[in-house]
PDB file of C-alpha atoms in Angstrom:
ATOM      1  CA  MET A   1       0.000   0.000   0.000  1.00  0.00           C
ATOM      2  CA  LYS A   2       1.249   3.483  -0.870  1.00  0.00           C
ATOM      3  CA  LYS A   3       2.319   5.811   1.944  1.00  0.00           C
ATOM      4  CA  PRO A   4      -0.393   8.462   1.226  1.00  0.00           C
ATOM      5  CA  PHE A   5      -3.110   5.829   1.598  1.00  0.00           C
ATOM      6  CA  ILE A   6      -1.639   4.627   4.915  1.00  0.00           C
ATOM      7  CA  ILE A   7      -1.700   8.195   6.268  1.00  0.00           C
ATOM      8  CA  PHE A   8      -5.214   8.722   4.873  1.00  0.00           C
ATOM      9  CA  TYR A   9      -6.656   5.611   6.520  1.00  0.00           C
ATOM     10  CA  ALA A  10      -4.825   6.360   9.785  1.00  0.00           C
ATOM     11  CA  LEU A  11      -6.453   9.806   9.931  1.00  0.00           C
ATOM     12  CA  ILE A  12      -9.895   8.333   9.236  1.00  0.00           C
ATOM     13  CA  ILE A  13      -9.477   5.738  11.978  1.00  0.00           C
ATOM     14  CA  TYR A  14      -8.274   8.442  14.383  1.00  0.00           C
ATOM     15  CA  ALA A  15     -11.235  10.712  13.555  1.00  0.00           C
ATOM     16  CA  VAL A  16     -13.757   7.881  14.036  1.00  0.00           C
ATOM     17  CA  SER A  17     -12.135   6.887  17.304  1.00  0.00           C
ATOM     18  CA  GLU A  18     -12.299  10.454  18.587  1.00  0.00           C
ATOM     19  CA  LEU A  19     -15.948  10.724  17.522  1.00  0.00           C
ATOM     20  CA  VAL A  20     -16.886   7.537  19.384  1.00  0.00           C
ATOM     21  CA  TRP A  21     -14.893   8.563  22.468  1.00  0.00           C
ATOM     22  CA  TRP A  22     -16.377  12.033  22.750  1.00  0.00           C
ATOM     23  CA  GLY A  23     -19.855  10.677  22.091  1.00  0.00           C
ATOM     24  CA  TYR A  24     -19.416   8.173  24.883  1.00  0.00           C
ATOM     25  CA  MET A  25     -18.173  10.869  27.274  1.00  0.00           C
ATOM     26  CA  LEU A  26     -21.076  13.230  26.463  1.00  0.00           C
ATOM     27  CA  ILE A  27     -23.650  10.486  26.940  1.00  0.00           C
ATOM     28  CA  LYS A  28     -22.021   9.541  30.235  1.00  0.00           C
ATOM     29  CA  LEU A  29     -22.098  13.157  31.456  1.00  0.00           C
ATOM     30  CA  GLN A  30     -25.553  14.016  30.068  1.00  0.00           C
ATOM     31  CA  PRO A  31     -27.552  10.798  29.634  1.00  0.00           C
ATOM     32  CA  GLU A  32     -30.799  12.779  29.208  1.00  0.00           C
ATOM     33  CA  ARG A  33     -29.494  14.201  25.903  1.00  0.00           C
ATOM     34  CA  ILE A  34     -28.602  10.819  24.378  1.00  0.00           C
ATOM     35  CA  GLY A  35     -31.002  11.297  21.449  1.00  0.00           C
ATOM     36  CA  MET A  36     -29.504  14.627  20.393  1.00  0.00           C
ATOM     37  CA  ILE A  37     -25.942  13.347  20.839  1.00  0.00           C
ATOM     38  CA  LEU A  38     -26.578  10.223  18.765  1.00  0.00           C
ATOM     39  CA  GLY A  39     -28.363  12.225  16.060  1.00  0.00           C
ATOM     40  CA  GLU A  40     -25.627  14.819  15.693  1.00  0.00           C
ATOM     41  CA  GLY A  41     -22.960  12.139  15.953  1.00  0.00           C
ATOM     42  CA  SER A  42     -24.603  10.108  13.202  1.00  0.00           C
ATOM     43  CA  MET A  43     -24.819  13.171  10.934  1.00  0.00           C
ATOM     44  CA  PHE A  44     -21.162  13.979  11.569  1.00  0.00           C
ATOM     45  CA  ALA A  45     -20.193  10.371  10.884  1.00  0.00           C
ATOM     46  CA  LEU A  46     -22.192  10.412   7.615  1.00  0.00           C
ATOM     47  CA  ILE A  47     -20.446  13.601   6.444  1.00  0.00           C
ATOM     48  CA  LEU A  48     -17.090  12.095   7.415  1.00  0.00           C
ATOM     49  CA  VAL A  49     -17.767   8.882   5.482  1.00  0.00           C
ATOM     50  CA  VAL A  50     -18.969  10.717   2.362  1.00  0.00           C
ATOM     51  CA  GLY A  51     -15.980  13.066   2.488  1.00  0.00           C
ATOM     52  CA  ALA A  52     -13.566  10.197   3.047  1.00  0.00           C
ATOM     53  CA  TYR A  53     -15.041   8.257   0.117  1.00  0.00           C
ATOM     54  CA  SER A  54     -14.815  11.286  -2.206  1.00  0.00           C
ATOM     55  CA  LEU A  55     -11.241  11.983  -1.149  1.00  0.00           C
ATOM     56  CA  HIS A  56     -10.291   8.332  -1.586  1.00  0.00           C
ATOM     57  CA  ALA A  57     -11.839   8.280  -5.097  1.00  0.00           C
ATOM     58  CA  SER A  58      -9.970  11.467  -6.055  1.00  0.00           C
ATOM     59  CA  ILE A  59      -6.636  10.143  -4.784  1.00  0.00           C
ATOM     60  CA  ASN A  60      -7.169   6.821  -6.522  1.00  0.00           C
ATOM     61  CA  LYS A  61      -8.124   8.551  -9.785  1.00  0.00           C
ATOM     62  CA  GLU A  62      -5.019  10.727  -9.617  1.00  0.00           C
ATOM     63  CA  ARG A  63      -2.847   7.686  -8.919  1.00  0.00           C
ATOM     64  CA  LYS A  64      -4.272   5.862 -11.952  1.00  0.00           C
ATOM     65  CA  LEU A  65      -3.746   8.945 -14.138  1.00  0.00           C
ATOM     66  CA  GLN A  66      -0.114   9.177 -13.055  1.00  0.00           C
ATOM     67  CA  GLU A  67       0.338   5.481 -13.853  1.00  0.00           C
ATOM     68  CA  GLN A  68      -1.226   5.996 -17.284  1.00  0.00           C
ATOM     69  CA  LYS A  69       1.078   8.958 -17.940  1.00  0.00           C
ATOM     70  CA  LYS A  70       4.048   6.814 -16.938  1.00  0.00           C
ATOM     71  CA  ASN A  71       2.941   4.093 -19.359  1.00  0.00           C
ATOM     72  CA  PHE A  72       2.420   6.755 -22.029  1.00  0.00           C
ATOM     73  CA  LEU A  73       6.005   8.007 -21.666  1.00  0.00           C
ATOM     74  CA  LEU A  74       7.306   4.433 -21.823  1.00  0.00           C
ATOM     75  CA  SER A  75       5.281   3.659 -24.930  1.00  0.00           C
ATOM     76  CA  VAL A  76       6.297   6.910 -26.663  1.00  0.00           C
ATOM     77  CA  THR A  77       9.934   6.054 -25.973  1.00  0.00           C
ATOM     78  CA  HIS A  78       9.476   2.625 -27.557  1.00  0.00           C
ATOM     79  CA  GLU A  79       7.542   4.069 -30.491  1.00  0.00           C
ATOM     80  CA  LEU A  80      10.274   6.624 -31.207  1.00  0.00           C
ATOM     81  CA  LYS A  81      13.213   4.267 -30.862  1.00  0.00           C
ATOM     82  CA  SER A  82      12.022   1.686 -33.370  1.00  0.00           C
ATOM     83  CA  PRO A  83      11.642   3.877 -36.503  1.00  0.00           C
ATOM     84  CA  LEU A  84      14.666   6.004 -35.567  1.00  0.00           C
ATOM     85  CA  ALA A  85      16.824   2.888 -35.257  1.00  0.00           C
ATOM     86  CA  SER A  86      15.508   1.615 -38.596  1.00  0.00           C
ATOM     87  CA  ILE A  87      16.203   4.947 -40.344  1.00  0.00           C
ATOM     88  CA  LYS A  88      19.700   5.084 -38.843  1.00  0.00           C
ATOM     89  CA  ILE A  89      20.588   1.583 -40.053  1.00  0.00           C
ATOM     90  CA  LEU A  90      19.239   2.270 -43.553  1.00  0.00           C
ATOM     91  CA  LEU A  91      21.135   5.556 -43.877  1.00  0.00           C
ATOM     92  CA  GLN A  92      24.355   4.002 -42.559  1.00  0.00           C
ATOM     93  CA  THR A  93      24.007   1.218 -45.111  1.00  0.00           C
ATOM     94  CA  ILE A  94      23.513   3.760 -47.911  1.00  0.00           C
ATOM     95  CA  GLN A  95      26.547   5.667 -46.687  1.00  0.00           C
ATOM     96  CA  LYS A  96      28.922   2.720 -46.359  1.00  0.00           C
ATOM     97  CA  ARG A  97      27.953   0.476 -49.269  1.00  0.00           C
ATOM     98  CA  ASN A  98      27.932   0.858 -53.005  1.00  0.00           C
ATOM     99  CA  LEU A  99      24.277   0.052 -53.691  1.00  0.00           C
ATOM    100  CA  THR A 100      22.505  -0.375 -56.979  1.00  0.00           C
ATOM    101  CA  ARG A 101      19.839   2.157 -57.935  1.00  0.00           C
ATOM    102  CA  GLU A 102      17.082  -0.369 -57.146  1.00  0.00           C
ATOM    103  CA  GLN A 103      18.523  -1.053 -53.683  1.00  0.00           C
ATOM    104  CA  LEU A 104      18.956   2.650 -53.029  1.00  0.00           C
ATOM    105  CA  LEU A 105      15.353   3.416 -53.958  1.00  0.00           C
ATOM    106  CA  ASP A 106      14.139   0.545 -51.769  1.00  0.00           C
ATOM    107  CA  PHE A 107      16.099   1.821 -48.755  1.00  0.00           C
ATOM    108  CA  VAL A 108      14.873   5.389 -49.309  1.00  0.00           C
ATOM    109  CA  SER A 109      11.279   4.137 -49.582  1.00  0.00           C
ATOM    110  CA  LYS A 110      11.592   2.238 -46.292  1.00  0.00           C
ATOM    111  CA  SER A 111      13.100   5.295 -44.611  1.00  0.00           C
ATOM    112  CA  LEU A 112      10.230   7.469 -45.805  1.00  0.00           C
ATOM    113  CA  LEU A 113       7.706   4.996 -44.375  1.00  0.00           C
ATOM    114  CA  ASP A 114       9.408   5.259 -40.988  1.00  0.00           C
ATOM    115  CA  VAL A 115       9.422   9.063 -41.264  1.00  0.00           C
ATOM    116  CA  GLU A 116       5.676   9.005 -41.993  1.00  0.00           C
ATOM    117  CA  ARG A 117       5.174   6.800 -38.938  1.00  0.00           C
ATOM    118  CA  LEU A 118       7.042   9.320 -36.778  1.00  0.00           C
ATOM    119  CA  ASP A 119       5.075  12.171 -38.346  1.00  0.00           C
ATOM    120  CA  ASP A 120       1.750  10.467 -37.561  1.00  0.00           C
ATOM    121  CA  MET A 121       2.766   9.996 -33.923  1.00  0.00           C
ATOM    122  CA  VAL A 122       3.875  13.627 -33.533  1.00  0.00           C
ATOM    123  CA  GLU A 123       0.663  14.875 -35.166  1.00  0.00           C
ATOM    124  CA  ASN A 124      -1.357  12.712 -32.753  1.00  0.00           C
ATOM    125  CA  MET A 125       0.400  14.141 -29.703  1.00  0.00           C
ATOM    126  CA  LEU A 126       0.069  17.729 -30.955  1.00  0.00           C
ATOM    127  CA  LEU A 127      -3.618  17.302 -31.773  1.00  0.00           C
ATOM    128  CA  ALA A 128      -4.330  15.669 -28.391  1.00  0.00           C
ATOM    129  CA  SER A 129      -2.570  18.535 -26.644  1.00  0.00           C
ATOM    130  CA  LYS A 130      -4.578  21.144 -28.572  1.00  0.00           C
ATOM    131  CA  ILE A 131      -7.825  19.321 -27.825  1.00  0.00           C
ATOM    132  CA  ASP A 132      -7.005  19.244 -24.099  1.00  0.00           C
ATOM    133  CA  ASN A 133      -6.091  22.933 -24.084  1.00  0.00           C
ATOM    134  CA  ARG A 134      -9.201  23.833 -26.104  1.00  0.00           C
ATOM    135  CA  SER A 135      -6.910  25.734 -28.455  1.00  0.00           C
ATOM    136  CA  TYR A 136      -7.965  23.901 -31.615  1.00  0.00           C
ATOM    137  CA  SER A 137     -10.934  25.393 -33.464  1.00  0.00           C
ATOM    138  CA  PHE A 138     -11.732  22.501 -35.859  1.00  0.00           C
ATOM    139  CA  PRO A 139     -12.068  24.622 -39.037  1.00  0.00           C
ATOM    140  CA  LYS A 140     -14.640  23.012 -41.317  1.00  0.00           C
ATOM    141  CA  ALA A 141     -14.912  22.984 -45.093  1.00  0.00           C
ATOM    142  CA  SER A 142     -16.435  20.727 -47.739  1.00  0.00           C
ATOM    143  CA  PHE A 143     -14.110  18.020 -49.089  1.00  0.00           C
ATOM    144  CA  ASN A 144     -14.156  14.602 -50.768  1.00  0.00           C
ATOM    145  CA  LEU A 145     -14.036  11.951 -48.038  1.00  0.00           C
ATOM    146  CA  SER A 146     -13.718   9.145 -50.610  1.00  0.00           C
ATOM    147  CA  VAL A 147     -10.428  10.554 -51.913  1.00  0.00           C
ATOM    148  CA  LEU A 148      -9.163  11.061 -48.355  1.00  0.00           C
ATOM    149  CA  VAL A 149      -9.903   7.487 -47.250  1.00  0.00           C
ATOM    150  CA  ASP A 150      -8.492   6.046 -50.481  1.00  0.00           C
ATOM    151  CA  SER A 151      -5.218   7.981 -50.084  1.00  0.00           C
ATOM    152  CA  ILE A 152      -4.814   6.835 -46.472  1.00  0.00           C
ATOM    153  CA  VAL A 153      -5.500   3.209 -47.416  1.00  0.00           C
ATOM    154  CA  ASN A 154      -2.886   3.401 -50.173  1.00  0.00           C
ATOM    155  CA  ARG A 155      -0.333   4.947 -47.822  1.00  0.00           C
ATOM    156  CA  LEU A 156      -0.887   2.352 -45.096  1.00  0.00           C
ATOM    157  CA  GLN A 157      -1.234  -0.579 -47.482  1.00  0.00           C
ATOM    158  CA  ILE A 158       1.484  -3.151 -46.905  1.00  0.00           C
ATOM    159  CA  THR A 159       2.026  -6.731 -47.999  1.00  0.00           C
ATOM    160  CA  LYS A 160       2.509  -9.726 -45.757  1.00  0.00           C
ATOM    161  CA  CYS A 161       3.020 -13.462 -46.103  1.00  0.00           C
ATOM    162  CA  ASP A 162       4.906 -15.353 -48.779  1.00  0.00           C
ATOM    163  CA  CYS A 163       2.195 -14.628 -51.322  1.00  0.00           C
ATOM    164  CA  ASN A 164       2.598 -10.859 -50.856  1.00  0.00           C
ATOM    165  CA  GLN A 165      -1.035 -10.529 -49.827  1.00  0.00           C
ATOM    166  CA  GLN A 166      -2.337  -6.992 -49.387  1.00  0.00           C
ATOM    167  CA  ILE A 167      -3.873  -6.856 -45.942  1.00  0.00           C
ATOM    168  CA  ILE A 168      -6.180  -3.836 -46.387  1.00  0.00           C
ATOM    169  CA  ASP A 169      -9.267  -4.667 -48.434  1.00  0.00           C
ATOM    170  CA  ALA A 170     -11.051  -1.397 -49.259  1.00  0.00           C
ATOM    171  CA  GLU A 171     -14.551  -0.825 -50.634  1.00  0.00           C
ATOM    172  CA  ILE A 172     -14.881   2.929 -51.118  1.00  0.00           C
ATOM    173  CA  GLU A 173     -17.940   4.518 -52.652  1.00  0.00           C
ATOM    174  CA  PRO A 174     -16.754   7.399 -54.889  1.00  0.00           C
ATOM    175  CA  LYS A 175     -17.615  11.086 -54.646  1.00  0.00           C
ATOM    176  CA  ILE A 176     -18.776  11.187 -51.031  1.00  0.00           C
ATOM    177  CA  GLU A 177     -18.631  14.820 -49.908  1.00  0.00           C
ATOM    178  CA  ILE A 178     -18.843  15.923 -46.282  1.00  0.00           C
ATOM    179  CA  THR A 179     -18.217  19.140 -44.366  1.00  0.00           C
ATOM    180  CA  GLY A 180     -15.608  18.902 -41.649  1.00  0.00           C
ATOM    181  CA  ASP A 181     -12.038  19.452 -40.518  1.00  0.00           C
ATOM    182  CA  LYS A 182     -10.007  17.573 -43.111  1.00  0.00           C
ATOM    183  CA  PHE A 183      -6.829  17.547 -40.990  1.00  0.00           C
ATOM    184  CA  ALA A 184      -8.546  16.172 -37.882  1.00  0.00           C
ATOM    185  CA  LEU A 185     -10.577  13.615 -39.843  1.00  0.00           C
ATOM    186  CA  THR A 186      -7.384  12.443 -41.544  1.00  0.00           C
ATOM    187  CA  SER A 187      -6.136  11.589 -38.066  1.00  0.00           C
ATOM    188  CA  VAL A 188      -9.387   9.726 -37.332  1.00  0.00           C
ATOM    189  CA  VAL A 189      -9.178   7.519 -40.435  1.00  0.00           C
ATOM    190  CA  THR A 190      -5.439   6.931 -39.996  1.00  0.00           C
ATOM    191  CA  ASN A 191      -5.783   5.905 -36.356  1.00  0.00           C
ATOM    192  CA  LEU A 192      -8.643   3.509 -37.025  1.00  0.00           C
ATOM    193  CA  ILE A 193      -6.863   1.736 -39.891  1.00  0.00           C
ATOM    194  CA  GLU A 194      -3.492   1.658 -38.129  1.00  0.00           C
ATOM    195  CA  ASN A 195      -5.115   0.132 -35.039  1.00  0.00           C
ATOM    196  CA  ALA A 196      -6.810  -2.520 -37.150  1.00  0.00           C
ATOM    197  CA  VAL A 197      -3.502  -3.467 -38.792  1.00  0.00           C
ATOM    198  CA  LYS A 198      -1.618  -3.335 -35.495  1.00  0.00           C
ATOM    199  CA  TYR A 199      -3.947  -5.640 -33.578  1.00  0.00           C
ATOM    200  CA  SER A 200      -4.392  -8.145 -36.397  1.00  0.00           C
ATOM    201  CA  SER A 201      -2.292 -11.252 -36.768  1.00  0.00           C
ATOM    202  CA  PRO A 202      -0.024 -11.614 -39.817  1.00  0.00           C
ATOM    203  CA  CYS A 203      -1.903 -12.421 -43.039  1.00  0.00           C
ATOM    204  CA  SER A 204      -5.244 -11.351 -41.515  1.00  0.00           C
ATOM    205  CA  ALA A 205      -7.246  -9.057 -43.763  1.00  0.00           C
ATOM    206  CA  VAL A 206      -8.413  -5.623 -42.619  1.00  0.00           C
ATOM    207  CA  GLY A 207     -11.639  -4.382 -44.198  1.00  0.00           C
ATOM    208  CA  VAL A 208     -12.338  -0.695 -44.861  1.00  0.00           C
ATOM    209  CA  LYS A 209     -15.761   0.332 -46.155  1.00  0.00           C
ATOM    210  CA  LEU A 210     -17.044   3.809 -46.966  1.00  0.00           C
ATOM    211  CA  PHE A 211     -20.608   4.229 -48.193  1.00  0.00           C
ATOM    212  CA  SER A 212     -23.685   6.442 -47.924  1.00  0.00           C
ATOM    213  CA  LYS A 213     -27.144   5.297 -46.889  1.00  0.00           C
ATOM    214  CA  ASP A 214     -30.308   7.138 -45.808  1.00  0.00           C
ATOM    215  CA  ASP A 215     -28.631  10.581 -45.824  1.00  0.00           C
ATOM    216  CA  LYS A 216     -25.780   9.326 -43.678  1.00  0.00           C
ATOM    217  CA  VAL A 217     -22.172   8.404 -44.384  1.00  0.00           C
ATOM    218  CA  TYR A 218     -20.749   5.204 -42.880  1.00  0.00           C
ATOM    219  CA  LEU A 219     -17.094   4.341 -42.385  1.00  0.00           C
ATOM    220  CA  GLU A 220     -16.393   0.816 -41.170  1.00  0.00           C
ATOM    221  CA  VAL A 221     -12.978  -0.579 -40.252  1.00  0.00           C
ATOM    222  CA  ALA A 222     -12.991  -4.304 -39.474  1.00  0.00           C
ATOM    223  CA  ASP A 223     -10.146  -6.514 -38.330  1.00  0.00           C
ATOM    224  CA  GLN A 224      -9.690 -10.184 -37.468  1.00  0.00           C
ATOM    225  CA  GLY A 225      -7.463  -9.525 -34.484  1.00  0.00           C
ATOM    226  CA  ILE A 226      -7.599 -10.098 -30.746  1.00  0.00           C
ATOM    227  CA  GLY A 227     -11.008  -8.498 -30.237  1.00  0.00           C
ATOM    228  CA  ILE A 228     -12.151  -6.259 -27.390  1.00  0.00           C
ATOM    229  CA  ALA A 229     -13.907  -7.471 -24.244  1.00  0.00           C
ATOM    230  CA  ASP A 230     -17.356  -5.995 -23.574  1.00  0.00           C
ATOM    231  CA  ASN A 231     -16.192  -4.257 -20.389  1.00  0.00           C
ATOM    232  CA  GLU A 232     -13.392  -2.535 -22.363  1.00  0.00           C
ATOM    233  CA  LYS A 233     -15.504  -1.230 -25.260  1.00  0.00           C
ATOM    234  CA  THR A 234     -16.304   2.108 -23.603  1.00  0.00           C
ATOM    235  CA  ARG A 235     -12.975   2.614 -21.837  1.00  0.00           C
ATOM    236  CA  ILE A 236     -10.815   2.287 -24.961  1.00  0.00           C
ATOM    237  CA  PHE A 237     -11.731   5.880 -25.865  1.00  0.00           C
ATOM    238  CA  ASP A 238     -10.286   7.261 -22.610  1.00  0.00           C
ATOM    239  CA  LYS A 239      -7.050   9.199 -22.848  1.00  0.00           C
ATOM    240  CA  PHE A 240      -3.918   7.065 -22.280  1.00  0.00           C
ATOM    241  CA  TYR A 241      -6.083   3.969 -21.678  1.00  0.00           C
ATOM    242  CA  ARG A 242      -4.655   0.710 -22.947  1.00  0.00           C
ATOM    243  CA  VAL A 243      -5.394  -2.828 -21.836  1.00  0.00           C
ATOM    244  CA  GLY A 244      -2.625  -4.319 -19.689  1.00  0.00           C
ATOM    245  CA  SER A 245       0.690  -2.672 -18.835  1.00  0.00           C
ATOM    246  CA  GLU A 246       3.636  -1.573 -20.946  1.00  0.00           C
ATOM    247  CA  ASP A 247       5.725  -4.400 -19.480  1.00  0.00           C
ATOM    248  CA  THR A 248       3.366  -7.150 -20.667  1.00  0.00           C
ATOM    249  CA  ARG A 249       1.727  -5.625 -23.753  1.00  0.00           C
ATOM    250  CA  ASN A 250       3.020  -6.865 -27.092  1.00  0.00           C
ATOM    251  CA  THR A 251       1.402  -4.280 -29.362  1.00  0.00           C
ATOM    252  CA  LYS A 252       2.796  -0.766 -29.637  1.00  0.00           C
ATOM    253  CA  GLY A 253       0.850   2.409 -29.070  1.00  0.00           C
ATOM    254  CA  THR A 254       0.492   5.554 -26.988  1.00  0.00           C
ATOM    255  CA  GLY A 255      -3.126   5.332 -25.860  1.00  0.00           C
ATOM    256  CA  LEU A 256      -3.976   8.565 -27.722  1.00  0.00           C
ATOM    257  CA  GLY A 257      -5.349   7.250 -31.021  1.00  0.00           C
ATOM    258  CA  LEU A 258      -8.887   6.304 -30.041  1.00  0.00           C
ATOM    259  CA  TYR A 259      -9.104   9.239 -27.615  1.00  0.00           C
ATOM    260  CA  ILE A 260      -8.445  11.584 -30.547  1.00  0.00           C
ATOM    261  CA  VAL A 261     -10.917   9.666 -32.712  1.00  0.00           C
ATOM    262  CA  LYS A 262     -13.733  10.106 -30.169  1.00  0.00           C
ATOM    263  CA  GLU A 263     -12.976  13.779 -29.467  1.00  0.00           C
ATOM    264  CA  VAL A 264     -12.796  14.710 -33.161  1.00  0.00           C
ATOM    265  CA  LEU A 265     -15.991  12.835 -34.033  1.00  0.00           C
ATOM    266  CA  ASP A 266     -17.839  14.494 -31.137  1.00  0.00           C
ATOM    267  CA  LYS A 267     -16.873  17.891 -32.600  1.00  0.00           C
ATOM    268  CA  HIS A 268     -18.363  16.763 -35.925  1.00  0.00           C
ATOM    269  CA  HIS A 269     -21.567  15.464 -34.302  1.00  0.00           C
ATOM    270  CA  ALA A 270     -20.645  12.008 -35.580  1.00  0.00           C
ATOM    271  CA  SER A 271     -20.911   8.760 -33.656  1.00  0.00           C
ATOM    272  CA  ILE A 272     -18.623   5.773 -33.256  1.00  0.00           C
ATOM    273  CA  ARG A 273     -19.315   2.355 -31.879  1.00  0.00           C
ATOM    274  CA  VAL A 274     -17.382  -0.876 -31.699  1.00  0.00           C
ATOM    275  CA  ARG A 275     -18.866  -4.316 -32.090  1.00  0.00           C
ATOM    276  CA  ASP A 276     -17.529  -7.850 -32.330  1.00  0.00           C
ATOM    277  CA  ASN A 277     -16.475  -9.107 -35.711  1.00  0.00           C
ATOM    278  CA  ARG A 278     -17.291 -12.690 -36.712  1.00  0.00           C
ATOM    279  CA  PRO A 279     -15.636 -15.078 -36.128  1.00  0.00           C
ATOM    280  CA  GLU A 280     -13.016 -12.900 -34.420  1.00  0.00           C
ATOM    281  CA  GLY A 281     -11.836  -9.339 -34.174  1.00  0.00           C
ATOM    282  CA  SER A 282     -13.608  -5.988 -33.956  1.00  0.00           C
ATOM    283  CA  VAL A 283     -15.527  -3.596 -36.183  1.00  0.00           C
ATOM    284  CA  PHE A 284     -15.398   0.178 -35.648  1.00  0.00           C
ATOM    285  CA  GLU A 285     -18.362   1.961 -37.229  1.00  0.00           C
ATOM    286  CA  VAL A 286     -18.386   5.739 -37.710  1.00  0.00           C
ATOM    287  CA  VAL A 287     -21.587   7.496 -38.782  1.00  0.00           C
ATOM    288  CA  PHE A 288     -21.703  11.047 -40.178  1.00  0.00           C
ATOM    289  CA  GLY A 289     -24.991  12.866 -40.639  1.00  0.00           C
ATOM    290  CA  LEU A 290     -25.362  14.786 -43.925  1.00  0.00           C
ATOM    291  CA  THR A 291     -27.024  17.901 -42.535  1.00  0.00           C
TER     292      THR A 291
END
């Protein structure tokens, strides 16, 4: 048990003991006023219990937040080290070896992918910070969501397995126009697809669908990964929240992606829900109203 909690409980026990002692002494000295003493004592005890519970909840919430921030810093460190190490090795290889043009282009392409990964992470942290500080205005304009989703799918599309299977299977209805913050919604689509790829096993397909129906626009991102327990489905949108700890978790992440997704969609009066995929995995469904 942490030292602050030991002190907290010691003070509560001391206060209750004093209350009982002084109540006993008053009743002993003035037995005719036992009703008033018990009534006022009970009210005081009730206020003390409610206050103690509220204080305990606040301390516990703060402790959990500090633990989440610690995990966030650990995860950011891991997220930064991996692409930086990859870029460093690729550039050192280019510098020290006489590569063919094809090899050089391949190494440059891989380096750029790692740079884009770093850029996405920095943009996420900056956007989350602006959302928290209420300094981001979410400027809205009409744009083609179909083109946006298609470009993100193409950028994140990778091949796995011996057969070079493309793991993102996209069905995008053309010419879907919406009004919104293109920059923030780019982060939404990117985070949803990256999460689906990240939590899927190798060679598992990730489905991306964009379509309109009944004056609404639907974006669905489905994976065949580890799935999400029912009791986690609402908490995954909390800031820094990730299942497990950084010491035992195998997948990378900062705990900001889905928090940003929910905050941005709320500003666009759009909804998001997660449901189980069949036979395994999860489906994230975003719904925009065309009003």
